[in-house]
Amino acid sequence: RSNQVEVGDRQQAISAAGSDVWVTRDRDGIGSLVRLDAIELGLVTEIEVGTAPNAVSATDDAVWVTNGGDNTVSRVDPD
């Protein structure tokens, strides 16, 4: 059985921590991090990060995103 959650186009990477699933996206040069609720299967929020996010690593305390387009790393507080 499979469930799907719409997060938009151009997903790059995915990571999970607790009941949160984090997906990076790049829409025409605007990078974002999408937070999903894995239990309710819904979108919680979308946070702007650097350009061309290409990897994500999540823990209960922080979410780290590498942004290949501008050679930066973003740290997001999951709270």
mmCIF file of N, CA and C in Angstrom:
data_model
loop_
_atom_site.group_PDB
_atom_site.id
_atom_site.type_symbol
_atom_site.label_atom_id
_atom_site.label_comp_id
_atom_site.label_asym_id
_atom_site.label_seq_id
_atom_site.Cartn_x
_atom_site.Cartn_y
_atom_site.Cartn_z
ATOM 1 N N ARG A 1 0.846 -1.181 0.000
ATOM 2 C CA ARG A 1 0.000 0.000 0.000
ATOM 3 C C ARG A 1 0.885 1.235 0.000
ATOM 4 N N SER A 2 0.468 2.243 -0.708
ATOM 5 C CA SER A 2 1.254 3.470 -0.844
ATOM 6 C C SER A 2 0.360 4.688 -0.655
ATOM 7 N N ASN A 3 0.886 5.673 0.037
ATOM 8 C CA ASN A 3 0.193 6.955 0.191
ATOM 9 C C ASN A 3 1.058 8.028 -0.428
ATOM 10 N N GLN A 4 0.439 9.054 -0.981
ATOM 11 C CA GLN A 4 1.169 10.138 -1.606
ATOM 12 C C GLN A 4 0.744 11.464 -1.010
ATOM 13 N N VAL A 5 1.724 12.380 -0.906
ATOM 14 C CA VAL A 5 1.472 13.735 -0.437
ATOM 15 C C VAL A 5 2.009 14.691 -1.493
ATOM 16 N N GLU A 6 1.214 15.609 -1.945
ATOM 17 C CA GLU A 6 1.636 16.576 -2.954
ATOM 18 C C GLU A 6 2.544 17.626 -2.319
ATOM 19 N N VAL A 7 3.769 17.745 -2.840
ATOM 20 C CA VAL A 7 4.706 18.757 -2.345
ATOM 21 C C VAL A 7 5.179 19.687 -3.455
ATOM 22 N N GLY A 8 4.665 19.515 -4.651
ATOM 23 C CA GLY A 8 5.091 20.345 -5.770
ATOM 24 C C GLY A 8 6.163 19.661 -6.575
ATOM 25 N N ASP A 9 6.733 20.416 -7.500
ATOM 26 C CA ASP A 9 7.699 19.826 -8.413
ATOM 27 C C ASP A 9 9.134 20.069 -7.974
ATOM 28 N N ARG A 10 10.046 19.419 -8.668
ATOM 29 C CA ARG A 10 11.494 19.566 -8.516
ATOM 30 C C ARG A 10 12.015 19.246 -7.112
ATOM 31 N N GLN A 11 11.556 18.130 -6.555
ATOM 32 C CA GLN A 11 12.103 17.677 -5.281
ATOM 33 C C GLN A 11 13.522 17.188 -5.513
ATOM 34 N N GLN A 12 14.380 17.420 -4.526
ATOM 35 C CA GLN A 12 15.779 17.049 -4.661
ATOM 36 C C GLN A 12 16.213 15.990 -3.653
ATOM 37 N N ALA A 13 15.773 16.113 -2.405
ATOM 38 C CA ALA A 13 16.260 15.210 -1.359
ATOM 39 C C ALA A 13 15.188 15.056 -0.281
ATOM 40 N N ILE A 14 15.334 14.000 0.523
ATOM 41 C CA ILE A 14 14.361 13.735 1.580
ATOM 42 C C ILE A 14 15.081 13.193 2.816
ATOM 43 N N SER A 15 14.566 13.556 4.004
ATOM 44 C CA SER A 15 15.089 13.050 5.273
ATOM 45 C C SER A 15 13.939 13.035 6.272
ATOM 46 N N ALA A 16 14.017 12.160 7.259
ATOM 47 C CA ALA A 16 12.960 12.051 8.262
ATOM 48 C C ALA A 16 13.543 12.072 9.662
ATOM 49 N N ALA A 17 12.777 12.641 10.599
ATOM 50 C CA ALA A 17 13.117 12.637 12.026
ATOM 51 C C ALA A 17 11.811 12.686 12.800
ATOM 52 N N GLY A 18 11.618 11.739 13.683
ATOM 53 C CA GLY A 18 10.361 11.690 14.427
ATOM 54 C C GLY A 18 9.197 11.515 13.464
ATOM 55 N N SER A 19 8.168 12.330 13.613
ATOM 56 C CA SER A 19 7.016 12.247 12.706
ATOM 57 C C SER A 19 7.102 13.270 11.573
ATOM 58 N N ASP A 20 8.263 13.920 11.419
ATOM 59 C CA ASP A 20 8.451 14.903 10.353
ATOM 60 C C ASP A 20 9.235 14.301 9.192
ATOM 61 N N VAL A 21 8.825 14.636 7.996
ATOM 62 C CA VAL A 21 9.552 14.300 6.783
ATOM 63 C C VAL A 21 9.902 15.620 6.111
ATOM 64 N N TRP A 22 11.162 15.780 5.723
ATOM 65 C CA TRP A 22 11.663 17.027 5.142
ATOM 66 C C TRP A 22 12.067 16.774 3.694
ATOM 67 N N VAL A 23 11.590 17.611 2.782
ATOM 68 C CA VAL A 23 11.867 17.463 1.355
ATOM 69 C C VAL A 23 12.404 18.788 0.832
ATOM 70 N N THR A 24 13.520 18.751 0.105
ATOM 71 C CA THR A 24 14.031 19.979 -0.509
ATOM 72 C C THR A 24 13.443 20.125 -1.911
ATOM 73 N N ARG A 25 13.254 21.391 -2.314
ATOM 74 C CA ARG A 25 12.721 21.718 -3.644
ATOM 75 C C ARG A 25 13.506 22.889 -4.211
ATOM 76 N N ASP A 26 13.529 22.958 -5.524
ATOM 77 C CA ASP A 26 14.125 24.112 -6.197
ATOM 78 C C ASP A 26 13.180 24.538 -7.306
ATOM 79 N N ARG A 27 12.567 25.696 -7.130
ATOM 80 C CA ARG A 27 11.613 26.206 -8.111
ATOM 81 C C ARG A 27 12.177 27.466 -8.747
ATOM 82 N N ASP A 28 12.706 27.309 -9.954
ATOM 83 C CA ASP A 28 13.220 28.451 -10.707
ATOM 84 C C ASP A 28 14.212 29.285 -9.897
ATOM 85 N N GLY A 29 15.141 28.599 -9.234
ATOM 86 C CA GLY A 29 16.181 29.288 -8.474
ATOM 87 C C GLY A 29 15.812 29.623 -7.045
ATOM 88 N N ILE A 30 14.595 29.345 -6.635
ATOM 89 C CA ILE A 30 14.179 29.594 -5.252
ATOM 90 C C ILE A 30 14.161 28.255 -4.524
ATOM 91 N N GLY A 31 15.097 28.092 -3.585
ATOM 92 C CA GLY A 31 15.184 26.845 -2.841
ATOM 93 C C GLY A 31 14.288 26.868 -1.625
ATOM 94 N N SER A 32 13.684 25.718 -1.325
ATOM 95 C CA SER A 32 12.848 25.644 -0.134
ATOM 96 C C SER A 32 12.930 24.258 0.488
ATOM 97 N N LEU A 33 12.537 24.218 1.740
ATOM 98 C CA LEU A 33 12.473 23.001 2.537
ATOM 99 C C LEU A 33 11.020 22.817 2.943
ATOM 100 N N VAL A 34 10.436 21.692 2.553
ATOM 101 C CA VAL A 34 9.040 21.400 2.853
ATOM 102 C C VAL A 34 8.980 20.442 4.032
ATOM 103 N N ARG A 35 8.160 20.788 5.020
ATOM 104 C CA ARG A 35 7.962 19.926 6.196
ATOM 105 C C ARG A 35 6.620 19.226 6.070
ATOM 106 N N LEU A 36 6.664 17.896 6.150
ATOM 107 C CA LEU A 36 5.462 17.084 6.073
ATOM 108 C C LEU A 36 5.226 16.375 7.392
ATOM 109 N N ASP A 37 3.967 16.172 7.725
ATOM 110 C CA ASP A 37 3.590 15.374 8.885
ATOM 111 C C ASP A 37 3.377 13.948 8.394
ATOM 112 N N ALA A 38 4.237 13.033 8.819
ATOM 113 C CA ALA A 38 4.184 11.657 8.337
ATOM 114 C C ALA A 38 2.976 10.890 8.869
ATOM 115 N N ILE A 39 2.405 11.330 9.958
ATOM 116 C CA ILE A 39 1.242 10.644 10.528
ATOM 117 C C ILE A 39 -0.039 11.092 9.833
ATOM 118 N N GLU A 40 -0.210 12.400 9.693
ATOM 119 C CA GLU A 40 -1.409 12.952 9.060
ATOM 120 C C GLU A 40 -1.290 13.002 7.535
ATOM 121 N N LEU A 41 -0.078 12.779 7.013
ATOM 122 C CA LEU A 41 0.202 12.828 5.586
ATOM 123 C C LEU A 41 -0.191 14.176 4.981
ATOM 124 N N GLY A 42 0.275 15.237 5.631
ATOM 125 C CA GLY A 42 -0.042 16.569 5.140
ATOM 126 C C GLY A 42 1.145 17.499 5.202
ATOM 127 N N LEU A 43 1.086 18.556 4.401
ATOM 128 C CA LEU A 43 2.117 19.581 4.390
ATOM 129 C C LEU A 43 1.944 20.480 5.611
ATOM 130 N N VAL A 44 3.030 20.696 6.349
ATOM 131 C CA VAL A 44 3.001 21.539 7.540
ATOM 132 C C VAL A 44 3.443 22.956 7.201
ATOM 133 N N THR A 45 4.591 23.087 6.532
ATOM 134 C CA THR A 45 5.115 24.402 6.184
ATOM 135 C C THR A 45 6.147 24.284 5.073
ATOM 136 N N GLU A 46 6.462 25.416 4.463
ATOM 137 C CA GLU A 46 7.533 25.485 3.480
ATOM 138 C C GLU A 46 8.424 26.660 3.860
ATOM 139 N N ILE A 47 9.741 26.401 3.967
ATOM 140 C CA ILE A 47 10.713 27.378 4.452
ATOM 141 C C ILE A 47 11.718 27.660 3.350
ATOM 142 N N GLU A 48 11.973 28.925 3.056
ATOM 143 C CA GLU A 48 12.953 29.270 2.037
ATOM 144 C C GLU A 48 14.359 29.017 2.561
ATOM 145 N N VAL A 49 15.186 28.360 1.728
ATOM 146 C CA VAL A 49 16.590 28.121 2.041
ATOM 147 C C VAL A 49 17.423 28.684 0.892
ATOM 148 N N GLY A 50 18.649 28.239 0.721
ATOM 149 C CA GLY A 50 19.510 28.752 -0.336
ATOM 150 C C GLY A 50 19.122 28.243 -1.721
ATOM 151 N N THR A 51 19.932 28.597 -2.707
ATOM 152 C CA THR A 51 19.670 28.239 -4.093
ATOM 153 C C THR A 51 20.073 26.788 -4.384
ATOM 154 N N ALA A 52 19.217 26.091 -5.115
ATOM 155 C CA ALA A 52 19.455 24.711 -5.543
ATOM 156 C C ALA A 52 19.799 23.774 -4.380
ATOM 157 N N PRO A 53 18.900 23.642 -3.393
ATOM 158 C CA PRO A 53 19.166 22.713 -2.296
ATOM 159 C C PRO A 53 19.235 21.283 -2.832
ATOM 160 N N ASN A 54 20.311 20.576 -2.467
ATOM 161 C CA ASN A 54 20.504 19.258 -3.066
ATOM 162 C C ASN A 54 20.690 18.125 -2.069
ATOM 163 N N ALA A 55 20.699 18.416 -0.780
ATOM 164 C CA ALA A 55 20.771 17.364 0.241
ATOM 165 C C ALA A 55 20.172 17.897 1.533
ATOM 166 N N VAL A 56 19.632 16.983 2.340
ATOM 167 C CA VAL A 56 19.043 17.373 3.620
ATOM 168 C C VAL A 56 19.311 16.269 4.640
ATOM 169 N N SER A 57 19.583 16.689 5.882
ATOM 170 C CA SER A 57 19.770 15.761 6.986
ATOM 171 C C SER A 57 18.997 16.295 8.185
ATOM 172 N N ALA A 58 18.125 15.473 8.754
ATOM 173 C CA ALA A 58 17.257 15.925 9.837
ATOM 174 C C ALA A 58 17.487 15.129 11.110
ATOM 175 N N THR A 59 17.463 15.839 12.244
ATOM 176 C CA THR A 59 17.427 15.234 13.568
ATOM 177 C C THR A 59 16.262 15.893 14.300
ATOM 178 N N ASP A 60 16.037 15.509 15.541
ATOM 179 C CA ASP A 60 14.980 16.154 16.316
ATOM 180 C C ASP A 60 15.331 17.602 16.661
ATOM 181 N N ASP A 61 16.623 17.946 16.632
ATOM 182 C CA ASP A 61 17.078 19.267 17.050
ATOM 183 C C ASP A 61 17.351 20.243 15.914
ATOM 184 N N ALA A 62 17.656 19.752 14.724
ATOM 185 C CA ALA A 62 18.015 20.634 13.604
ATOM 186 C C ALA A 62 17.823 19.923 12.275
ATOM 187 N N VAL A 63 17.593 20.728 11.245
ATOM 188 C CA VAL A 63 17.551 20.224 9.878
ATOM 189 C C VAL A 63 18.609 20.996 9.102
ATOM 190 N N TRP A 64 19.501 20.280 8.431
ATOM 191 C CA TRP A 64 20.606 20.874 7.682
ATOM 192 C C TRP A 64 20.368 20.649 6.194
ATOM 193 N N VAL A 65 20.559 21.713 5.417
ATOM 194 C CA VAL A 65 20.361 21.650 3.972
ATOM 195 C C VAL A 65 21.609 22.185 3.280
ATOM 196 N N THR A 66 22.141 21.425 2.322
ATOM 197 C CA THR A 66 23.224 21.961 1.496
ATOM 198 C C THR A 66 22.595 22.594 0.256
ATOM 199 N N ASN A 67 23.106 23.783 -0.093
ATOM 200 C CA ASN A 67 22.581 24.551 -1.210
ATOM 201 C C ASN A 67 23.667 24.675 -2.269
ATOM 202 N N GLY A 68 23.585 23.828 -3.300
ATOM 203 C CA GLY A 68 24.620 23.764 -4.313
ATOM 204 C C GLY A 68 24.710 24.993 -5.193
ATOM 205 N N GLY A 69 23.611 25.724 -5.346
ATOM 206 C CA GLY A 69 23.601 26.883 -6.229
ATOM 207 C C GLY A 69 24.350 28.085 -5.700
ATOM 208 N N ASP A 70 24.416 28.226 -4.376
ATOM 209 C CA ASP A 70 25.141 29.367 -3.803
ATOM 210 C C ASP A 70 26.217 28.928 -2.810
ATOM 211 N N ASN A 71 26.513 27.620 -2.800
ATOM 212 C CA ASN A 71 27.589 27.063 -1.973
ATOM 213 C C ASN A 71 27.459 27.421 -0.494
ATOM 214 N N THR A 72 26.232 27.254 0.023
ATOM 215 C CA THR A 72 25.975 27.515 1.437
ATOM 216 C C THR A 72 25.335 26.291 2.080
ATOM 217 N N VAL A 73 25.232 26.335 3.398
ATOM 218 C CA VAL A 73 24.509 25.346 4.188
ATOM 219 C C VAL A 73 23.499 26.103 5.042
ATOM 220 N N SER A 74 22.263 25.631 5.067
ATOM 221 C CA SER A 74 21.222 26.247 5.888
ATOM 222 C C SER A 74 20.912 25.348 7.074
ATOM 223 N N ARG A 75 20.735 25.970 8.254
ATOM 224 C CA ARG A 75 20.297 25.245 9.443
ATOM 225 C C ARG A 75 18.895 25.727 9.781
ATOM 226 N N VAL A 76 17.971 24.799 9.938
ATOM 227 C CA VAL A 76 16.575 25.122 10.246
ATOM 228 C C VAL A 76 16.235 24.516 11.590
ATOM 229 N N ASP A 77 15.635 25.308 12.464
ATOM 230 C CA ASP A 77 15.149 24.827 13.760
ATOM 231 C C ASP A 77 13.768 24.196 13.533
ATOM 232 N N PRO A 78 13.602 22.913 13.822
ATOM 233 C CA PRO A 78 12.307 22.264 13.540
ATOM 234 C C PRO A 78 11.165 22.703 14.446
ATOM 235 N N ASP A 79 11.463 23.441 15.511
ATOM 236 C CA ASP A 79 10.386 23.889 16.417
ATOM 237 C C ASP A 79 9.743 25.099 15.932
#
